[in-house]
mmCIF file of C-alpha atoms and ligand atoms in Angstrom:
data_model
loop_
_atom_site.group_PDB
_atom_site.id
_atom_site.type_symbol
_atom_site.label_atom_id
_atom_site.label_comp_id
_atom_site.label_asym_id
_atom_site.label_seq_id
_atom_site.Cartn_x
_atom_site.Cartn_y
_atom_site.Cartn_z
ATOM 1 C CA MET I 156 -33.386 8.687 2.302
ATOM 2 C CA GLU I 157 -35.452 11.618 3.564
ATOM 3 C CA LYS I 158 -34.663 10.676 7.162
ATOM 4 C CA TYR I 159 -30.964 11.357 6.612
ATOM 5 C CA ILE I 160 -31.733 14.857 5.329
ATOM 6 C CA GLN I 161 -33.830 15.440 8.452
ATOM 7 C CA LEU I 162 -31.103 14.017 10.670
ATOM 8 C CA ALA I 163 -28.551 16.374 9.117
ATOM 9 C CA LYS I 164 -30.798 19.330 9.907
ATOM 10 C CA GLU I 165 -31.379 18.081 13.474
ATOM 11 C CA LEU I 166 -27.606 17.951 13.845
ATOM 12 C CA GLY I 167 -27.427 21.656 13.002
ATOM 13 C CA MET I 168 -26.428 21.437 9.355
ATOM 14 C CA VAL I 169 -27.476 24.255 7.035
ATOM 15 C CA ASN I 170 -28.759 21.914 4.357
ATOM 16 C CA ALA I 171 -28.446 18.426 2.931
ATOM 17 C CA LYS I 172 -29.411 16.746 -0.314
ATOM 18 C CA ILE I 173 -29.411 13.220 -1.667
ATOM 19 C CA ILE I 174 -27.384 13.033 -4.852
ATOM 20 C CA SER I 175 -25.975 10.251 -7.016
ATOM 21 C CA SER I 176 -22.322 9.594 -7.757
ATOM 22 C CA LYS I 177 -22.965 11.010 -11.261
ATOM 23 C CA GLU I 178 -23.388 14.431 -9.653
ATOM 24 C CA ILE I 179 -19.974 14.362 -8.015
ATOM 25 C CA CYS I 180 -17.371 16.138 -10.134
ATOM 26 C CA PHE I 181 -13.944 14.541 -10.103
ATOM 27 C CA ASP I 182 -10.819 16.361 -11.181
ATOM 28 C CA ILE I 183 -7.308 15.018 -10.698
ATOM 29 C CA ARG I 184 -6.171 18.599 -10.040
ATOM 30 C CA ALA I 185 -7.803 18.287 -6.606
ATOM 31 C CA ILE I 186 -5.094 15.729 -5.835
ATOM 32 C CA LEU I 187 -2.437 18.063 -7.234
ATOM 33 C CA LYS I 188 -3.494 20.656 -4.653
ATOM 34 C CA CYS I 189 -3.795 18.019 -1.927
ATOM 35 C CA ARG I 190 -0.253 16.719 -2.405
ATOM 36 C CA TRP I 191 1.559 19.999 -2.811
ATOM 37 C CA GLY I 192 -0.832 22.755 -1.789
ATOM 38 C CA CYS I 193 -1.833 21.469 1.642
ATOM 39 C CA GLU I 194 0.481 21.639 4.644
ATOM 40 C CA ASP I 195 -1.204 18.589 6.173
ATOM 41 C CA PHE I 196 -0.314 15.959 3.588
ATOM 42 C CA LEU I 197 3.268 15.221 4.602
ATOM 43 C CA ASN I 198 2.901 16.056 8.300
ATOM 44 C CA GLN I 199 -0.375 14.415 9.299
ATOM 45 C CA THR I 200 -0.582 11.112 7.584
ATOM 46 C CA ILE I 201 -3.594 9.772 9.450
ATOM 47 C CA ARG I 202 -5.745 12.624 8.177
ATOM 48 C CA CYS I 203 -4.429 12.561 4.646
ATOM 49 C CA HIS I 204 -2.856 9.191 3.971
ATOM 50 C CA PRO I 205 -4.085 7.734 0.652
ATOM 51 C CA ARG I 206 -4.000 4.223 2.200
ATOM 52 C CA ASP I 207 -2.298 2.737 -0.837
ATOM 53 C CA THR I 208 -5.226 3.421 -3.145
ATOM 54 C CA THR I 209 -4.917 5.014 -6.556
ATOM 55 C CA PHE I 210 -6.999 7.926 -7.809
ATOM 56 C CA GLN I 211 -8.846 5.568 -10.153
ATOM 57 C CA GLU I 212 -9.648 3.168 -7.311
ATOM 58 C CA ARG I 213 -11.026 6.001 -5.189
ATOM 59 C CA VAL I 214 -13.208 7.270 -8.039
ATOM 60 C CA GLU I 215 -14.425 3.696 -8.589
ATOM 61 C CA MET I 216 -15.294 3.328 -4.885
ATOM 62 C CA ILE I 217 -17.518 6.397 -4.967
ATOM 63 C CA LYS I 218 -19.101 5.490 -8.289
ATOM 64 C CA ARG I 219 -20.470 2.296 -6.735
ATOM 65 C CA TYR I 220 -22.908 4.370 -4.640
ATOM 66 C CA ASN I 221 -26.349 5.342 -5.910
ATOM 67 C CA HIS I 222 -27.363 7.460 -2.928
ATOM 68 C CA ILE I 223 -24.985 9.973 -1.388
ATOM 69 C CA LEU I 224 -25.898 12.637 1.141
ATOM 70 C CA LEU I 225 -24.258 15.995 0.460
ATOM 71 C CA VAL I 226 -24.122 17.897 3.759
ATOM 72 C CA HIS I 227 -23.635 21.669 4.001
ATOM 73 C CA SER I 228 -22.431 23.419 7.144
ATOM 74 C CA ASN I 229 -20.815 26.696 8.109
ATOM 75 C CA ASP I 230 -18.688 24.966 10.742
ATOM 76 C CA ALA I 231 -15.952 22.423 10.018
ATOM 77 C CA ARG I 232 -16.029 20.612 13.353
ATOM 78 C CA THR I 233 -19.773 20.121 13.638
ATOM 79 C CA LEU I 234 -19.777 18.932 10.027
ATOM 80 C CA SER I 235 -17.169 16.263 10.838
ATOM 81 C CA GLU I 236 -19.296 15.132 13.792
ATOM 82 C CA ALA I 237 -22.538 15.152 11.810
ATOM 83 C CA VAL I 238 -21.334 13.053 8.884
ATOM 84 C CA LEU I 239 -20.148 10.366 11.322
ATOM 85 C CA GLU I 240 -23.534 10.394 13.081
ATOM 86 C CA ILE I 241 -25.352 10.045 9.774
ATOM 87 C CA GLU I 242 -22.976 7.299 8.650
ATOM 88 C CA LYS I 243 -23.715 5.413 11.875
ATOM 89 C CA ALA I 244 -27.486 5.826 11.474
ATOM 90 C CA ALA I 245 -27.354 4.547 7.886
ATOM 91 C CA PHE I 246 -25.198 1.595 8.920
ATOM 92 C CA LEU I 247 -27.649 0.662 11.673
ATOM 93 C CA ASP I 248 -30.451 0.905 9.099
ATOM 94 C CA GLY I 249 -28.727 -1.848 7.154
ATOM 95 C CA TYR I 250 -26.651 0.170 4.674
ATOM 96 C CA TYR I 251 -23.506 -1.684 5.628
ATOM 97 C CA PHE I 252 -21.292 0.165 3.141
ATOM 98 C CA ALA I 253 -22.291 3.580 4.539
ATOM 99 C CA PHE I 254 -19.189 5.742 4.835
ATOM 100 C CA ALA I 255 -18.389 9.415 5.247
ATOM 101 C CA ILE I 256 -15.947 11.413 3.137
ATOM 102 C CA ARG I 257 -14.784 14.424 5.070
ATOM 103 C CA PHE I 258 -11.455 15.889 6.162
ATOM 104 C CA CYS I 259 -11.180 15.261 9.908
ATOM 105 C CA ASN I 260 -11.932 18.278 12.065
ATOM 106 C CA LEU I 261 -13.323 16.345 15.028
ATOM 107 C CA CYS I 262 -11.084 17.905 17.685
ATOM 108 C CA ARG I 263 -10.811 21.605 18.481
ATOM 109 C CA ALA I 264 -7.046 21.109 18.507
ATOM 110 C CA CYS I 265 -5.877 18.176 16.399
ATOM 111 C CA ALA I 266 -3.500 15.987 18.425
ATOM 112 C CA VAL I 267 -1.788 14.798 15.241
ATOM 113 C CA LYS I 268 -0.970 18.368 14.382
ATOM 114 C CA GLU I 269 0.801 18.612 17.747
ATOM 115 C CA GLY I 270 2.824 15.463 17.069
ATOM 116 C CA LYS I 271 0.728 13.199 19.306
ATOM 117 C CA PRO I 272 -1.251 10.087 18.361
ATOM 118 C CA CYS I 273 -4.841 10.513 17.266
ATOM 119 C CA PRO I 274 -7.160 9.437 20.135
ATOM 120 C CA THR I 275 -9.811 8.100 17.739
ATOM 121 C CA PRO I 276 -8.160 6.859 14.534
ATOM 122 C CA GLU I 277 -11.209 4.733 13.718
ATOM 123 C CA LYS I 278 -13.228 7.930 13.298
ATOM 124 C CA VAL I 279 -10.910 9.552 10.772
ATOM 125 C CA ARG I 280 -12.461 9.594 7.313
ATOM 126 C CA PRO I 281 -10.849 10.393 3.956
ATOM 127 C CA CYS I 282 -10.490 13.950 2.797
ATOM 128 C CA ASP I 283 -12.607 14.763 -0.267
ATOM 129 C CA GLN I 284 -9.606 16.378 -1.940
ATOM 130 C CA SER I 285 -7.587 13.156 -1.680
ATOM 131 C CA PHE I 286 -10.450 11.459 -3.538
ATOM 132 C CA GLY I 287 -10.130 13.963 -6.365
ATOM 133 C CA ILE I 288 -13.510 15.574 -5.690
ATOM 134 C CA ASP I 289 -13.947 19.086 -7.061
ATOM 135 C CA VAL I 290 -16.138 20.330 -4.205
ATOM 136 C CA TYR I 291 -16.569 23.805 -5.686
ATOM 137 C CA LYS I 292 -17.976 22.510 -8.947
ATOM 138 C CA THR I 293 -20.027 19.768 -7.297
ATOM 139 C CA ALA I 294 -21.669 22.162 -4.831
ATOM 140 C CA ARG I 295 -22.258 24.937 -7.378
ATOM 141 C CA ASN I 296 -23.823 22.569 -9.916
ATOM 142 C CA LEU I 297 -26.297 21.534 -7.223
ATOM 143 C CA GLY I 298 -27.184 25.117 -6.315
ATOM 144 C CA PHE I 299 -25.179 25.223 -3.077
ATOM 145 C CA PRO I 300 -22.914 28.199 -2.272
ATOM 146 C CA CYS I 301 -19.181 27.630 -2.580
ATOM 147 C CA GLU I 302 -16.880 30.555 -3.232
ATOM 148 C CA VAL I 303 -13.219 31.234 -2.598
ATOM 149 C CA LEU I 304 -13.052 33.048 0.755
ATOM 150 C CA GLN I 305 -11.466 36.472 0.658
ATOM 151 C CA CYS I 306 -10.669 36.711 4.387
ATOM 152 C CA LYS I 307 -10.730 34.608 7.570
ATOM 153 C CA GLU I 308 -13.861 36.349 8.825
ATOM 154 C CA SER I 309 -15.940 35.288 5.803
ATOM 155 C CA THR I 310 -18.674 32.713 6.342
ATOM 156 C CA GLN I 311 -17.302 29.299 5.491
ATOM 157 C CA ASN I 312 -19.338 26.942 3.360
ATOM 158 C CA ARG I 313 -18.084 23.484 4.208
ATOM 159 C CA TYR I 314 -19.233 20.247 2.605
ATOM 160 C CA GLY I 315 -19.138 16.610 3.569
ATOM 161 C CA PHE I 316 -20.448 13.468 1.919
ATOM 162 C CA VAL I 317 -22.068 10.374 3.360
ATOM 163 C CA LEU I 318 -21.963 7.490 0.899
ATOM 164 C CA ILE I 319 -25.061 5.485 1.753
ATOM 165 C CA ASP I 320 -25.742 2.716 -0.766
HETATM 166 S S1 SF4 W 670 -9.788 12.753 15.556
HETATM 167 FE FE1 SF4 W 670 -8.871 14.640 16.386
HETATM 168 S S2 SF4 W 670 -6.680 14.097 16.686
HETATM 169 FE FE2 SF4 W 670 -7.566 12.531 15.285
HETATM 170 S S3 SF4 W 670 -7.107 13.328 13.212
HETATM 171 FE FE3 SF4 W 670 -9.177 14.018 13.792
HETATM 172 S S4 SF4 W 670 -8.881 16.090 14.642
HETATM 173 FE FE4 SF4 W 670 -6.880 15.063 14.642
#
C-alpha cells in the first residue's frame, strides 16, 4: 500500500494515508446537505446522480474495503486527476475493485455546468457527500486539517478517497 502513498505525493498531493472503512465517518446529514444545500444536485446529474442506490447500499459498498487511500490536496482539480491515476494504478496491480470517491473537478470549466454533455462520463466518480461521508469528521479524526473556510482566498483542504481492496 505504501506505493500508493508515494504515488499520491508524486502527483503533487499534500499528503495521503491508508485507512480502513472503520475510520470513515458516515452521517446521513451529509446527504441532507447534498440534496438541498448544493446547487449541483438537480442541475448536473452526471456529477451527482445517486445511480439508483440507497444510502445504506452506498455505506455497505464502502464498508467492504479494508484498504482505502485518503488523499489530501489544496487543489480540487489536481485531486480529481490524482485519485483517478491512483485508482488506475491499483487496478493494474490486480485490485480489480479499486475505485475513487471524489466530486468531479476534472475540467477547468465543467461542460455539464454549461448545459453540454460531459466529454468523459466514464471518468466521473461519486461525490463523497452523496455517499454520506462526513469528510470534516473523518479528516479531523485522522489528524488532517479540515475547517470551514471563512473566505474564498483561504487555503482549501480538499479530500478524495481511493477504495483499493
Ligand atoms: S469530466 Fe469535466 S465535464 Fe465531465 S462532469 Fe467532470 S468536470 Fe464536468
